[in-house]
JSON list of C-alpha atoms in Angstrom, two decimals:
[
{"chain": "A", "resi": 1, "resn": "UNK", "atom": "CA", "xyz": [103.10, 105.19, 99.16]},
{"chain": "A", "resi": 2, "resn": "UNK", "atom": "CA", "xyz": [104.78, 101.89, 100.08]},
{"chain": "A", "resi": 3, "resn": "UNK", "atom": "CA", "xyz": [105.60, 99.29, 98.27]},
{"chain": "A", "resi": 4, "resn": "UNK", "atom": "CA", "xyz": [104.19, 95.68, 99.43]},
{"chain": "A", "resi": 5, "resn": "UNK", "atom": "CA", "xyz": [105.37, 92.36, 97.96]},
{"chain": "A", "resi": 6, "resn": "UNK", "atom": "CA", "xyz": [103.34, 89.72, 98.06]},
{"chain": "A", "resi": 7, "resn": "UNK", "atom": "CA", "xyz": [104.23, 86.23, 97.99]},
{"chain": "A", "resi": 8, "resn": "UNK", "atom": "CA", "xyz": [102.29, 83.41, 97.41]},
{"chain": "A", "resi": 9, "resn": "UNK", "atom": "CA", "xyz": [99.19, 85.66, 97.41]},
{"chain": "A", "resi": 10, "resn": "UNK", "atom": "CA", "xyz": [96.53, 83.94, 95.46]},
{"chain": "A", "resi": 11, "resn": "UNK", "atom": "CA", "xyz": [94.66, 86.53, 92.74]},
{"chain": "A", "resi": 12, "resn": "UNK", "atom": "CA", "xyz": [91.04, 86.53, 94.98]},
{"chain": "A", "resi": 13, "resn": "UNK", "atom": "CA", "xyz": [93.13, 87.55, 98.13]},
{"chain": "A", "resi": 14, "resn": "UNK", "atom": "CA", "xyz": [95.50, 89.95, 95.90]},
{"chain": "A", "resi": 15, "resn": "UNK", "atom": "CA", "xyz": [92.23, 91.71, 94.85]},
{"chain": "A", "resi": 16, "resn": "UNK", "atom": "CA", "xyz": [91.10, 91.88, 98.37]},
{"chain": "A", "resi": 17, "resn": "UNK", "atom": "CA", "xyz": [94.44, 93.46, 99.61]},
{"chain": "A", "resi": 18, "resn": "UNK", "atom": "CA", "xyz": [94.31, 95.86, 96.78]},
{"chain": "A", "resi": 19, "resn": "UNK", "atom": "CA", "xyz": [90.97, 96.93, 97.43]},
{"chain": "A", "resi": 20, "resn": "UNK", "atom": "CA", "xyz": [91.82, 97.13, 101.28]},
{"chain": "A", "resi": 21, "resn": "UNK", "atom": "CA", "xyz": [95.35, 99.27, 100.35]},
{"chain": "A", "resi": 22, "resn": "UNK", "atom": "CA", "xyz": [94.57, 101.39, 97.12]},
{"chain": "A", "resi": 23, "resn": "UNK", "atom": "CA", "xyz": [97.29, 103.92, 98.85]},
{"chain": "A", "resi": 24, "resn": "UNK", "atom": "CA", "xyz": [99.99, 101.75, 98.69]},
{"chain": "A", "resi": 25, "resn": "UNK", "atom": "CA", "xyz": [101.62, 99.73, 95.83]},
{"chain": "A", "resi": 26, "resn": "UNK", "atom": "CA", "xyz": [101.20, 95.99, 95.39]},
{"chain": "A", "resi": 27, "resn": "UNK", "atom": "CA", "xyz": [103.61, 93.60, 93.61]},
{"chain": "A", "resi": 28, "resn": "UNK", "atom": "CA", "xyz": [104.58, 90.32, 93.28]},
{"chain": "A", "resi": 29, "resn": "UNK", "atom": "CA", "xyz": [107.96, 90.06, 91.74]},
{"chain": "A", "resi": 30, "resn": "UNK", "atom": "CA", "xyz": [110.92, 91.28, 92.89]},
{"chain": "A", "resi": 31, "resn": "UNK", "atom": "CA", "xyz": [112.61, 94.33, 91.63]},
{"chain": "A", "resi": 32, "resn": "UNK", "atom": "CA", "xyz": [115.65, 96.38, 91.92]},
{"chain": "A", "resi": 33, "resn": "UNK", "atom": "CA", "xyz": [114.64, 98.31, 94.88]},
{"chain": "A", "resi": 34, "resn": "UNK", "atom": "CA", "xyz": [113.50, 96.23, 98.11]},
{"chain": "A", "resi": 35, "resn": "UNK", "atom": "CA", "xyz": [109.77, 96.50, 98.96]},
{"chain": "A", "resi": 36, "resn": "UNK", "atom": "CA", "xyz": [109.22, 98.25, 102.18]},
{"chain": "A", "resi": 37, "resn": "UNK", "atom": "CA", "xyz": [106.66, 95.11, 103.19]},
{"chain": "A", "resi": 38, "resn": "UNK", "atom": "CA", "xyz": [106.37, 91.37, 102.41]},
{"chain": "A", "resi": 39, "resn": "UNK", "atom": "CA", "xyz": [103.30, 90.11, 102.75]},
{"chain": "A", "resi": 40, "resn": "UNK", "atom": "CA", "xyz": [103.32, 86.08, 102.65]},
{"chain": "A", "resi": 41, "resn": "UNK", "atom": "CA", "xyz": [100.41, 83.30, 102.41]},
{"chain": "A", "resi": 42, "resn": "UNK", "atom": "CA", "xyz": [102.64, 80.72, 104.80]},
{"chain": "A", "resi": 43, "resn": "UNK", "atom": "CA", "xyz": [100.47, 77.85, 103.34]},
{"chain": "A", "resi": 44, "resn": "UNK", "atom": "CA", "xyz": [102.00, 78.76, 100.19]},
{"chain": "A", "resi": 45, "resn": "UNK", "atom": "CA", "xyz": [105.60, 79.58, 100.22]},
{"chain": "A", "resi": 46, "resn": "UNK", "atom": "CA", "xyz": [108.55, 78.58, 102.21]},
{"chain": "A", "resi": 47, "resn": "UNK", "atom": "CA", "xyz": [108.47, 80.79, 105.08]},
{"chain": "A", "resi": 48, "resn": "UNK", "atom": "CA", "xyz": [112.23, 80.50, 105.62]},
{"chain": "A", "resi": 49, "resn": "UNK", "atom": "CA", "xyz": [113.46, 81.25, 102.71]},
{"chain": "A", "resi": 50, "resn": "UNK", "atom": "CA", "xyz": [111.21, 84.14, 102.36]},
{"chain": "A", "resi": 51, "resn": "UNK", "atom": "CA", "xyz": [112.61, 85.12, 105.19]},
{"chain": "A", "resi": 52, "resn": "UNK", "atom": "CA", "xyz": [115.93, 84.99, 104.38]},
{"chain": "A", "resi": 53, "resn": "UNK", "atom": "CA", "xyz": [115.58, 86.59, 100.91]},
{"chain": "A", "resi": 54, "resn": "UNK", "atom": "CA", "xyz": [114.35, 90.03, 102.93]},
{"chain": "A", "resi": 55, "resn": "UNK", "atom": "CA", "xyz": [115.86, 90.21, 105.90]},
{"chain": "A", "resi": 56, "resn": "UNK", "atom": "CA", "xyz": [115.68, 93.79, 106.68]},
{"chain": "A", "resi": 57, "resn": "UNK", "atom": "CA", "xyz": [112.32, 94.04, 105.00]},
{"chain": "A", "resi": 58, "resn": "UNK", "atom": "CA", "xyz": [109.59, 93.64, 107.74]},
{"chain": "A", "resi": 59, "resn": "UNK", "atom": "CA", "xyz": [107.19, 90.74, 106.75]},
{"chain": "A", "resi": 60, "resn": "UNK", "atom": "CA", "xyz": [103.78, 89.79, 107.35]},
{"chain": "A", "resi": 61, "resn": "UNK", "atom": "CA", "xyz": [102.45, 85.73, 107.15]},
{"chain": "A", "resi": 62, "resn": "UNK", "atom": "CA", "xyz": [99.12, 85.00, 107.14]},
{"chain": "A", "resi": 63, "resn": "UNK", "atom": "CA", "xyz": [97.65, 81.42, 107.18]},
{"chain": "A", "resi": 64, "resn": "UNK", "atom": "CA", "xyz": [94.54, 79.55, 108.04]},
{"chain": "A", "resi": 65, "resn": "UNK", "atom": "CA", "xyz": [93.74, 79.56, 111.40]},
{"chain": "A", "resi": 66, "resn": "UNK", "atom": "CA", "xyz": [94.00, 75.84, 111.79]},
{"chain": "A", "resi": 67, "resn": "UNK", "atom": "CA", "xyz": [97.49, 75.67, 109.94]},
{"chain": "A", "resi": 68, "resn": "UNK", "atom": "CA", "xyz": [99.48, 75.73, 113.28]},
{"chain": "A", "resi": 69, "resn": "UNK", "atom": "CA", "xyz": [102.33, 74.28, 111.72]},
{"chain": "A", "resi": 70, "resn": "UNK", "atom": "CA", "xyz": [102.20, 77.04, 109.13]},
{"chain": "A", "resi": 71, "resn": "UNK", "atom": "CA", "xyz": [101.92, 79.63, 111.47]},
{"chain": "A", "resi": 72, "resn": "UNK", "atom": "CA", "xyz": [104.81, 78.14, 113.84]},
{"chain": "A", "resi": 73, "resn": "UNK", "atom": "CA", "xyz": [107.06, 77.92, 111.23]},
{"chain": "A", "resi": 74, "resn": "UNK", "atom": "CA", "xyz": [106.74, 81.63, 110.73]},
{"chain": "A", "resi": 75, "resn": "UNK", "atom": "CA", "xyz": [107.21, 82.44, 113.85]},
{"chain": "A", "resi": 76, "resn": "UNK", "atom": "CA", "xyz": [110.51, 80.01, 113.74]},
{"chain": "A", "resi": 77, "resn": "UNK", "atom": "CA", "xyz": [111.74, 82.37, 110.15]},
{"chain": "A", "resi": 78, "resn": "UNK", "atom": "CA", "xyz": [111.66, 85.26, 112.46]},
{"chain": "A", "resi": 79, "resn": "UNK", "atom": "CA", "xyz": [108.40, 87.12, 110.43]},
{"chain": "A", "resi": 80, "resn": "UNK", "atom": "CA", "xyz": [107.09, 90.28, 112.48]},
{"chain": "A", "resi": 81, "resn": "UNK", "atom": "CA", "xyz": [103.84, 89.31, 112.33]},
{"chain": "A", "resi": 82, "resn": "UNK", "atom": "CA", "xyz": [102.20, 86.09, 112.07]},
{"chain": "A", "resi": 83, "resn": "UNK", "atom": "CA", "xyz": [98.24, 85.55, 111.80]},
{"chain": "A", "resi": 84, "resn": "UNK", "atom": "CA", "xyz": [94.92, 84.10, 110.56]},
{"chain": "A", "resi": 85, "resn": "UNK", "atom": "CA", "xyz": [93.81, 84.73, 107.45]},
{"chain": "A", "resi": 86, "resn": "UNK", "atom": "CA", "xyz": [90.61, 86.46, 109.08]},
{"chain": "A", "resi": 87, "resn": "UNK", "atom": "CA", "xyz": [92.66, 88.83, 111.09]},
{"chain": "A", "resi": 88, "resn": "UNK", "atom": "CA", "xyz": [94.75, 89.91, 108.23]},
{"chain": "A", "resi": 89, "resn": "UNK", "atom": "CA", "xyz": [91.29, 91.28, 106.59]},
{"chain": "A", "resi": 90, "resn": "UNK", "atom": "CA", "xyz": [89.32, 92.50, 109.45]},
{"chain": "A", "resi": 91, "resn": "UNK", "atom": "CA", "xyz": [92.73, 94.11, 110.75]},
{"chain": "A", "resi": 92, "resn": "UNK", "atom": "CA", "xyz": [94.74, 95.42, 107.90]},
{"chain": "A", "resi": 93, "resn": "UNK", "atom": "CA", "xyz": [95.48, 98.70, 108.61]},
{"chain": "A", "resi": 94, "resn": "UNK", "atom": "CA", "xyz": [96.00, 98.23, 112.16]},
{"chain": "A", "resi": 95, "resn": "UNK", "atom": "CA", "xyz": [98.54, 95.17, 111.13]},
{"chain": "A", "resi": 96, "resn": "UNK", "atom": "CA", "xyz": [100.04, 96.62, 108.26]},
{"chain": "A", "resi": 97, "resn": "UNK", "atom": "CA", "xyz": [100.69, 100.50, 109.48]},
{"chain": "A", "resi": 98, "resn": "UNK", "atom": "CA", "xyz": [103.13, 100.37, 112.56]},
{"chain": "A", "resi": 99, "resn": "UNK", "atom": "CA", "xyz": [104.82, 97.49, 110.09]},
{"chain": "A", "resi": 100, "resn": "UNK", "atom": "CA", "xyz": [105.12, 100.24, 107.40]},
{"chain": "A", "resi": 101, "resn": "UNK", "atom": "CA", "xyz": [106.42, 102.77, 109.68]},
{"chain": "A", "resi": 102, "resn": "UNK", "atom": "CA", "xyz": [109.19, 100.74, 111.46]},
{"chain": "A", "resi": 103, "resn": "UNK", "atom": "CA", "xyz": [110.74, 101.30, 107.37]},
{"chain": "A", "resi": 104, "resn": "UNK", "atom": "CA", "xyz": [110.49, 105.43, 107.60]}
]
């Protein structure tokens, strides 16, 4: 079981995630032990500081896929994995596993 941080994550998106990765713990406040995954609404959050608050935690942004800016910037903080809020829901798994197991 990981543990996944989420910033910026609204509550009907948080529900969604949790529903989509029961197996896994979800938070979203920091704690004493680093989470072993950020996951991060770029539209939301500053995506470099997020960055460099966890910068050997891998780190996931997700954005609408019309905020280019958004989703540049990300790119720009160094995140592992940038994409479109569609993507991060029909894809989870196959985003958030090899992600997860870069940490093991």
């Amino acid at each position: 079981m990981a543990t996944i941080l989420l910033c910026g994550v609204d509550l009907f998106f948080r529900g969604k995630l949790e529903a989509l990765l029961s197996n896994h713990h979800l938070i979203t406040v920091d704690h004493t032990d680093p989470p072993d995954l950020v996951i991060v609404d770029i539209a939301r959050v500053d995506a470099g500081e997020v960055a460099d608050a966890y910068p050997d935690v891998p780190i996931l942004g997700y954005t609408n896929h019309t905020d280019t800016e958004g989703l540049r910037r990300a790119h720009a903080a160094g995140f592992d994995q940038v994409v479109a809020k569609s993507a991060l829901f029909e894809r989870t798994h196959e985003l958030i596993d090899p992600l997860l197991s870069s940490v093991e």
